[in-house]
XYZ file of C-alpha atoms in Angstrom:
539
model
C 120.188 136.412 110.744
C 118.279 135.248 107.649
C 116.537 132.435 109.492
C 112.971 131.911 110.723
C 110.846 129.081 111.928
C 107.186 128.339 112.545
C 105.139 125.168 112.986
C 102.608 122.977 111.210
C 101.250 119.451 111.766
C 101.886 116.163 109.945
C 98.960 113.727 110.211
C 99.180 109.944 110.335
C 95.581 108.774 110.470
C 93.849 110.821 113.174
C 97.058 111.362 115.127
C 99.349 114.301 114.475
C 102.971 115.294 114.992
C 103.948 118.963 115.272
C 106.503 119.778 112.578
C 108.877 122.725 112.787
C 109.104 124.531 109.439
C 112.495 126.244 109.141
C 113.573 128.677 106.419
C 117.158 129.768 105.771
C 118.355 132.377 103.270
C 121.978 132.446 102.137
C 123.865 134.422 99.490
C 124.127 132.567 96.214
C 122.232 131.562 93.112
C 118.468 131.892 93.635
C 117.081 128.423 94.358
C 114.356 126.848 96.499
C 115.163 123.521 98.204
C 112.628 121.656 100.362
C 113.968 118.899 102.646
C 112.503 116.688 105.393
C 110.826 113.683 103.689
C 108.133 115.596 101.731
C 105.827 113.741 99.351
C 104.915 114.832 95.821
C 102.085 117.184 96.829
C 104.325 118.834 99.419
C 107.240 119.183 96.983
C 104.935 121.074 94.651
C 104.374 123.653 97.396
C 107.549 125.413 96.218
C 105.749 126.717 93.146
C 102.486 127.402 94.983
C 104.206 129.362 97.753
C 106.338 131.429 95.369
C 103.328 132.424 93.254
C 101.187 133.160 96.328
C 103.847 135.410 97.856
C 104.402 137.349 94.617
C 100.667 137.747 93.962
C 100.226 139.002 97.517
C 102.388 142.019 96.711
C 105.583 140.836 98.420
C 108.939 140.528 96.672
C 110.320 136.994 96.545
C 113.866 136.810 98.031
C 116.458 136.307 95.293
C 118.802 134.162 97.376
C 119.494 130.535 98.018
C 116.488 129.369 100.049
C 116.354 126.133 102.042
C 113.182 125.063 103.830
C 113.505 122.190 106.283
C 110.712 120.166 107.895
C 111.785 118.845 111.283
C 111.798 116.095 112.504
C 113.209 114.942 109.196
C 112.525 111.272 109.985
C 108.712 111.723 109.905
C 107.087 111.443 106.436
C 105.097 114.544 105.487
C 102.266 114.642 102.990
C 99.552 116.959 101.754
C 99.301 120.653 101.012
C 98.553 121.812 104.555
C 102.143 123.015 105.056
C 101.871 125.787 102.431
C 100.939 128.599 104.820
C 103.672 127.676 107.303
C 106.298 127.505 104.535
C 105.287 130.936 103.205
C 105.364 132.484 106.690
C 108.788 131.013 107.443
C 110.182 132.340 104.135
C 108.763 135.818 104.819
C 110.207 135.681 108.328
C 113.654 134.805 106.982
C 113.319 137.686 104.504
C 112.443 139.964 107.474
C 109.048 140.889 106.004
C 107.627 139.456 109.238
C 109.326 139.493 112.630
C 110.689 135.924 113.084
C 110.028 136.083 116.834
C 106.278 136.362 116.174
C 106.233 133.112 114.172
C 108.050 130.786 116.561
C 105.086 129.725 118.712
C 102.335 129.679 116.080
C 100.985 126.577 114.304
C 99.782 127.199 110.743
C 97.652 124.810 108.693
C 96.358 125.612 105.224
C 96.930 125.374 101.482
C 97.766 128.396 99.350
C 96.275 129.163 95.971
C 98.405 130.822 93.312
C 96.579 134.099 93.944
C 97.366 134.010 97.660
C 94.016 132.759 98.910
C 94.116 130.262 101.785
C 92.264 127.020 101.133
C 91.104 124.480 103.751
C 92.552 120.993 103.984
C 91.280 117.758 105.469
C 92.089 116.919 109.071
C 91.959 120.403 110.620
C 90.451 119.143 113.897
C 92.964 116.324 114.594
C 95.791 118.666 113.577
C 94.692 121.331 116.078
C 94.216 118.643 118.733
C 97.820 117.529 118.152
C 99.015 121.123 118.445
C 97.113 121.594 121.712
C 98.547 118.344 123.122
C 102.046 119.626 122.277
C 101.397 122.796 124.284
C 100.774 125.330 121.491
C 98.123 127.950 122.160
C 97.931 129.878 118.850
C 96.762 128.358 115.569
C 96.204 129.935 112.158
C 93.792 128.129 109.825
C 91.710 129.008 106.742
C 88.705 131.148 107.552
C 86.248 128.474 106.343
C 87.746 125.937 108.803
C 87.942 128.247 111.815
C 84.726 126.861 113.335
C 86.130 123.333 113.206
C 89.440 124.406 114.769
C 87.615 126.319 117.522
C 86.192 123.054 118.872
C 89.504 122.450 120.651
C 89.504 124.166 124.068
C 92.432 126.261 125.211
C 93.595 127.231 121.714
C 93.363 130.709 120.169
C 92.273 130.326 116.537
C 92.845 132.894 113.810
C 90.990 132.329 110.547
C 92.398 134.061 107.469
C 91.126 134.165 103.921
C 94.348 135.133 102.182
C 98.087 135.372 102.663
C 97.776 139.163 102.530
C 95.582 139.093 105.630
C 98.032 136.804 107.429
C 100.988 139.092 106.657
C 99.060 142.131 107.886
C 98.069 140.458 111.155
C 101.589 139.202 111.911
C 103.213 142.508 110.909
C 100.678 144.534 112.935
C 99.421 146.368 109.842
C 95.858 147.225 108.719
C 94.153 144.024 107.590
C 92.943 144.271 103.984
C 89.392 143.340 103.113
C 88.953 140.423 100.725
C 86.128 140.535 98.212
C 83.516 137.899 99.027
C 82.490 135.375 96.421
C 79.352 136.046 94.429
C 76.187 135.028 96.198
C 74.567 131.842 94.962
C 77.795 130.350 93.650
C 79.589 127.429 95.317
C 82.328 128.513 97.671
C 85.610 127.392 96.070
C 87.241 127.495 99.481
C 85.247 124.402 100.508
C 86.689 122.315 97.685
C 89.625 121.272 99.869
C 87.298 119.575 102.348
C 86.028 117.064 99.801
C 87.580 113.996 98.245
C 86.493 112.324 94.979
C 83.553 110.019 95.511
C 81.821 112.116 98.182
C 79.976 114.602 95.986
C 76.309 115.128 95.290
C 76.034 112.207 92.862
C 77.028 109.760 95.615
C 74.302 110.846 98.021
C 76.915 111.700 100.690
C 77.349 115.418 99.990
C 75.716 117.338 102.812
C 73.494 114.381 103.719
C 72.761 113.601 107.370
C 74.024 110.352 108.855
C 70.456 109.011 108.687
C 67.039 110.294 107.698
C 65.420 111.907 110.767
C 62.029 111.182 109.177
C 62.488 107.439 109.710
C 60.406 106.314 112.677
C 60.290 102.908 114.328
C 56.498 103.070 114.206
C 56.733 102.650 110.420
C 57.872 99.042 110.843
C 54.927 96.654 110.494
C 54.890 93.691 112.873
C 58.257 92.115 113.711
C 57.997 92.229 117.547
C 61.112 90.080 118.026
C 63.210 92.169 115.639
C 62.008 95.447 117.173
C 62.951 94.164 120.623
C 66.362 93.072 119.349
C 67.007 96.532 117.891
C 66.055 98.143 121.211
C 68.313 95.796 123.183
C 71.155 96.376 120.720
C 70.862 100.154 121.166
C 70.661 99.944 124.963
C 73.650 97.647 125.471
C 75.762 98.181 122.366
C 75.241 94.581 121.245
C 75.925 93.472 117.668
C 72.860 92.236 115.769
C 72.194 89.707 113.019
C 68.863 89.903 111.154
C 67.970 87.003 108.880
C 64.823 86.893 106.790
C 63.285 87.086 103.308
C 63.532 90.206 101.121
C 61.039 92.923 101.984
C 60.547 91.833 105.589
C 61.969 95.077 107.011
C 65.628 94.332 107.812
C 66.938 97.513 106.218
C 64.128 99.594 107.749
C 65.082 98.381 111.218
C 68.776 99.085 110.677
C 68.096 102.606 109.364
C 66.093 103.431 112.482
C 68.709 102.168 114.921
C 70.955 105.309 114.974
C 68.044 107.462 116.163
C 67.676 105.188 119.219
C 71.277 105.754 120.328
C 71.969 108.555 122.834
C 73.576 111.758 121.596
C 77.337 111.661 121.596
C 79.243 113.131 124.508
C 81.701 115.962 123.887
C 84.683 113.593 123.782
C 82.866 111.154 121.494
C 81.855 114.008 119.188
C 85.481 115.102 118.861
C 86.547 111.529 118.070
C 83.896 111.112 115.370
C 84.476 114.586 113.912
C 88.229 113.970 113.714
C 87.728 110.787 111.659
C 85.259 112.449 109.290
C 87.541 115.464 108.958
C 90.464 113.270 107.863
C 88.161 111.462 105.429
C 86.862 114.723 103.954
C 83.246 113.962 104.891
C 82.369 116.799 107.264
C 79.092 118.391 106.135
C 79.520 122.079 105.186
C 78.523 124.387 108.008
C 78.469 121.549 110.532
C 81.897 121.391 112.159
C 80.841 119.104 115.033
C 79.059 115.749 114.620
C 76.998 115.089 117.751
C 74.728 112.288 116.479
C 75.680 108.644 116.068
C 76.967 108.129 112.494
C 75.491 105.513 110.173
C 77.512 103.767 107.469
C 76.117 101.173 105.039
C 78.766 100.108 102.491
C 77.762 98.183 99.359
C 78.351 94.436 99.392
C 80.991 94.846 96.672
C 83.175 96.882 99.079
C 86.804 95.779 99.310
C 88.659 95.009 102.508
C 90.490 98.352 102.241
C 87.230 100.294 101.997
C 85.885 98.503 105.074
C 88.843 98.671 107.460
C 90.848 101.454 105.811
C 93.860 101.627 103.538
C 94.721 102.948 100.121
C 97.976 104.115 98.545
C 100.442 106.021 100.688
C 99.183 106.936 104.156
C 96.064 104.883 104.841
C 92.647 106.564 104.955
C 89.805 105.579 107.306
C 87.397 102.886 106.171
C 83.753 102.161 106.928
C 84.501 100.729 110.392
C 86.091 104.054 111.400
C 83.469 106.226 109.701
C 80.866 104.389 111.823
C 82.874 104.903 115.046
C 80.431 105.476 117.947
C 77.601 104.693 115.534
C 76.147 101.910 113.387
C 77.814 99.843 110.661
C 75.134 98.114 108.561
C 76.193 95.294 106.232
C 73.199 94.484 104.043
C 73.356 91.243 102.033
C 76.225 90.183 104.279
C 76.893 86.803 102.580
C 77.624 88.713 99.352
C 80.633 90.444 100.955
C 83.981 88.779 100.339
C 85.145 86.436 103.071
C 88.423 88.344 103.369
C 86.591 91.618 103.987
C 84.296 90.106 106.620
C 87.114 88.360 108.489
C 89.005 91.656 108.607
C 86.252 92.927 110.921
C 87.333 90.639 113.755
C 90.133 92.885 115.045
C 88.087 96.110 115.302
C 85.180 94.181 116.827
C 87.429 92.936 119.630
C 89.757 95.916 120.134
C 87.662 98.955 119.221
C 90.332 100.207 116.831
C 92.087 99.154 113.647
C 95.830 99.296 112.986
C 96.940 99.502 109.339
C 100.569 98.946 108.393
C 101.787 100.285 105.071
C 105.201 101.040 103.608
C 104.555 104.736 104.225
C 103.879 104.148 107.921
C 101.529 102.643 110.499
C 98.255 104.373 111.349
C 95.647 103.679 114.001
C 91.992 104.575 113.564
C 89.241 104.301 116.204
C 86.572 101.745 115.321
C 84.145 101.114 118.182
C 80.841 100.602 116.401
C 77.578 98.696 116.637
C 77.464 96.160 113.807
C 74.212 95.084 112.177
C 74.307 92.163 109.745
C 71.403 91.382 107.417
C 71.080 88.302 105.252
C 68.543 86.291 103.290
C 68.034 82.674 104.360
C 69.099 81.385 100.921
C 70.150 82.696 97.493
C 66.536 83.182 96.358
C 65.499 84.499 99.772
C 62.352 82.376 100.138
C 63.625 79.519 102.297
C 61.446 78.949 105.361
C 60.375 76.087 107.595
C 56.760 77.297 107.328
C 56.300 76.896 103.568
C 57.979 75.400 100.511
C 58.455 78.391 98.189
C 62.251 78.043 98.002
C 63.719 76.537 94.818
C 67.327 76.353 96.051
C 68.990 72.989 96.559
C 70.108 72.027 100.080
C 73.732 72.256 98.947
C 73.196 75.796 97.630
C 71.552 76.826 100.916
C 74.432 75.401 102.971
C 76.976 77.060 100.709
C 75.210 80.422 101.004
C 74.836 80.297 104.768
C 78.425 79.115 105.305
C 79.795 82.367 103.843
C 79.380 83.884 107.308
C 82.210 82.370 109.322
C 81.666 81.004 112.799
C 84.224 83.324 114.444
C 82.405 86.364 113.036
C 78.949 85.181 114.119
C 80.318 84.258 117.546
C 80.919 87.972 118.120
C 77.245 88.765 117.498
C 75.100 88.791 120.645
C 71.641 88.986 119.051
C 70.409 86.741 116.241
C 66.829 87.218 115.135
C 64.776 85.697 112.325
C 62.651 88.333 110.606
C 59.379 86.813 109.368
C 57.620 87.658 106.136
C 55.018 90.419 106.577
C 51.487 89.116 105.989
C 48.617 90.821 104.209
C 46.689 91.025 107.476
C 49.510 92.923 109.185
C 49.846 95.351 106.270
C 46.084 96.025 106.144
C 45.665 96.362 109.919
C 44.380 99.771 111.022
C 45.083 99.339 114.705
C 47.580 101.147 116.870
C 51.056 101.204 115.301
C 54.113 100.011 117.172
C 56.027 102.212 119.577
C 57.636 105.292 118.088
C 61.330 106.057 117.969
C 60.929 108.728 120.659
C 59.312 106.283 123.112
C 61.924 103.581 122.602
C 64.787 106.109 122.647
C 63.663 107.346 126.090
C 63.776 103.770 127.384
C 67.195 103.228 125.829
C 68.532 106.409 127.413
C 67.265 105.356 130.846
C 68.831 101.911 130.435
C 72.170 103.437 129.490
C 72.034 105.683 132.547
C 71.451 102.659 134.803
C 74.355 100.817 133.204
C 76.625 103.869 133.482
C 75.806 104.225 137.200
C 76.557 100.548 137.785
C 79.801 100.642 135.782
C 81.040 103.925 137.286
C 84.716 103.680 138.177
C 85.392 100.983 135.566
C 86.786 101.344 132.021
C 83.480 100.117 130.525
C 80.436 102.147 129.562
C 77.995 99.592 128.099
C 77.093 96.022 129.004
C 78.556 94.633 125.775
C 82.044 95.799 126.834
C 82.093 94.078 130.251
C 84.252 90.907 130.313
C 82.497 87.707 131.278
C 84.717 87.125 134.316
C 83.614 90.469 135.749
C 79.945 89.625 135.228
C 80.421 86.324 137.056
C 82.467 87.733 139.936
C 81.195 91.286 140.574
C 77.611 91.526 139.368
C 75.288 88.606 140.067
C 71.907 87.658 138.650
C 68.936 86.674 140.817
C 69.550 83.199 142.337
C 68.275 80.543 139.935
C 67.924 82.955 137.012
C 70.709 81.251 135.035
C 69.435 77.682 135.487
C 68.041 77.417 131.937
C 71.168 78.951 130.419
C 73.413 76.577 132.363
C 71.360 73.605 131.175
C 71.837 74.832 127.600
C 75.577 74.929 128.292
C 75.518 71.337 129.579
C 73.628 70.174 126.464
C 76.136 71.899 124.183
C 73.582 74.390 122.859
C 75.704 77.202 124.305
C 79.456 77.653 124.573
C 81.145 79.285 127.567
C 81.560 82.471 125.496
C 77.911 82.201 124.468
C 76.881 82.010 128.130
C 78.806 85.200 128.861
C 77.082 86.939 125.977
C 73.669 85.780 127.190
C 74.506 87.233 130.598
C 75.501 90.573 129.031
C 72.223 90.730 127.114
C 70.294 89.767 130.264
C 71.810 92.744 132.096
C 70.730 95.009 129.235
C 67.188 93.619 129.376
C 67.185 94.196 133.137
C 68.273 97.812 132.602
C 65.453 98.295 130.081
C 62.831 96.789 132.364
C 64.074 98.599 135.477
C 65.241 95.486 137.373
C 68.170 95.789 139.771
C 69.439 92.353 138.710
C 68.515 90.005 135.853
C 65.765 87.569 136.805
C 64.634 84.379 135.057
C 62.470 86.351 132.581
C 65.346 88.608 131.583
C 67.643 85.621 131.009
C 64.898 83.799 129.052
C 64.509 86.762 126.701
C 68.295 86.968 126.320
C 68.400 83.249 125.441
C 65.636 83.749 122.881
C 67.492 86.634 121.262
C 70.740 84.654 121.243
C 69.485 81.269 120.017
C 66.180 82.088 118.290
C 64.346 79.443 120.355
C 61.171 80.828 122.046
C 61.217 80.633 125.853
C 57.632 81.690 126.555
C 58.506 85.282 127.454
C 56.921 88.463 126.053
C 58.820 89.707 123.006
C 58.276 93.401 123.726
C 60.135 95.276 126.445
C 57.060 97.388 127.153
C 55.112 94.285 128.191
C 57.834 93.303 130.702
C 58.076 96.639 132.535
């Protein structure tokens, strides 16, 4: 029987569907037909596969060849099916035993000379194969480390089609000549997309500079406390202040305060970056919180995901389990900012396109930074601003109320004075000191929330906070008076209570007391309540 089948994976976002690749040879005029909803790049695999097979020293079958991708109703895209198509053809031609191919998943692109090139999305593809019950996967050699992150799957990394044929046919495996030392590995080219190279600052760069330390920030006790509370409870943060006050410095130091990702979180983050083509070479697993800071000219598609054909992940997904920093937030388009509401509420983003619907994870910590006015010098303490009141209102109104209502912490960052810059005293707390406190606070919250679907205080619904976990009697009196005066909404009161629980976790209190709620009110409204503005002074 001139028929063989093997498997590959079709990706839609970070979710995959196992596709059966079938090859059938019949007598007739030599032709190669590919069916099963392939896109342009997949249709071109006919020429790539034929050349790769011939250049690997195997005779191409001179018969009518039909390759089917099943299920035929699922759109297929990309060049990752090449290796599976070649194996199925060789199985139908009886160069390889068809029974060996049936339970193997193959992912990889073929060069014309038979070399196997990596493709984006190896990790989510192998995860999909494991979920479907497959235990053997063949991937390019350079992506074997990434595929090996999935437990319970046997991974074979090959560098060429010749090696794959030898392994499947139980023949001596030929040695492939390594590339010259000191030259870029051409096999890694498939892991990159345009716009992520060295000139963009993203090629091989860490998510944030490990040399950034919180002790470098001069002054700003309220802002430093807000950053610590944001890291401990997963609360969104809004920093408003003049240029040069340290807003960007604080945001850049926030990822280092977050705990290291768990194994499951690391797989989620790595899968998104693998699909986007942003995995650093030689680092198959991302275990630190990512940091993404798009330019204020970014479009809605670049923020939430999109693009032609099957949608690609945007900034909200690339910052999943990490920090999304929007500097100069009022300069972003209103459409792009309002598109953030869904991922902020749901923790994921769903993108519908004509080519299909994809779902990307998007549970991130958002940091907004803005100047008080177009010139940036507006302040109640001096009169340096030259903007008209109408221009100031217009500038500040670019941030919609529904978006700001989802931000728990709002802090005004003051201008740094000459005295603070010239001071030679003890610097502020270091990143290591604050990170230890954040880790302890997260452990307290995790112990309290054990057995629930929530992991941080920012995720707990307000009704649960009011019915299951109570503050110290009388602690909410000031917040309730603010609600009666209209200074707080009911949703705002819930958010104050969430922040108060985070402050209590940082200070080691079993339940929020009046001081914890006062600090939460200060961080929410910006009105001083007579409480210390450093967590260290409250412990």
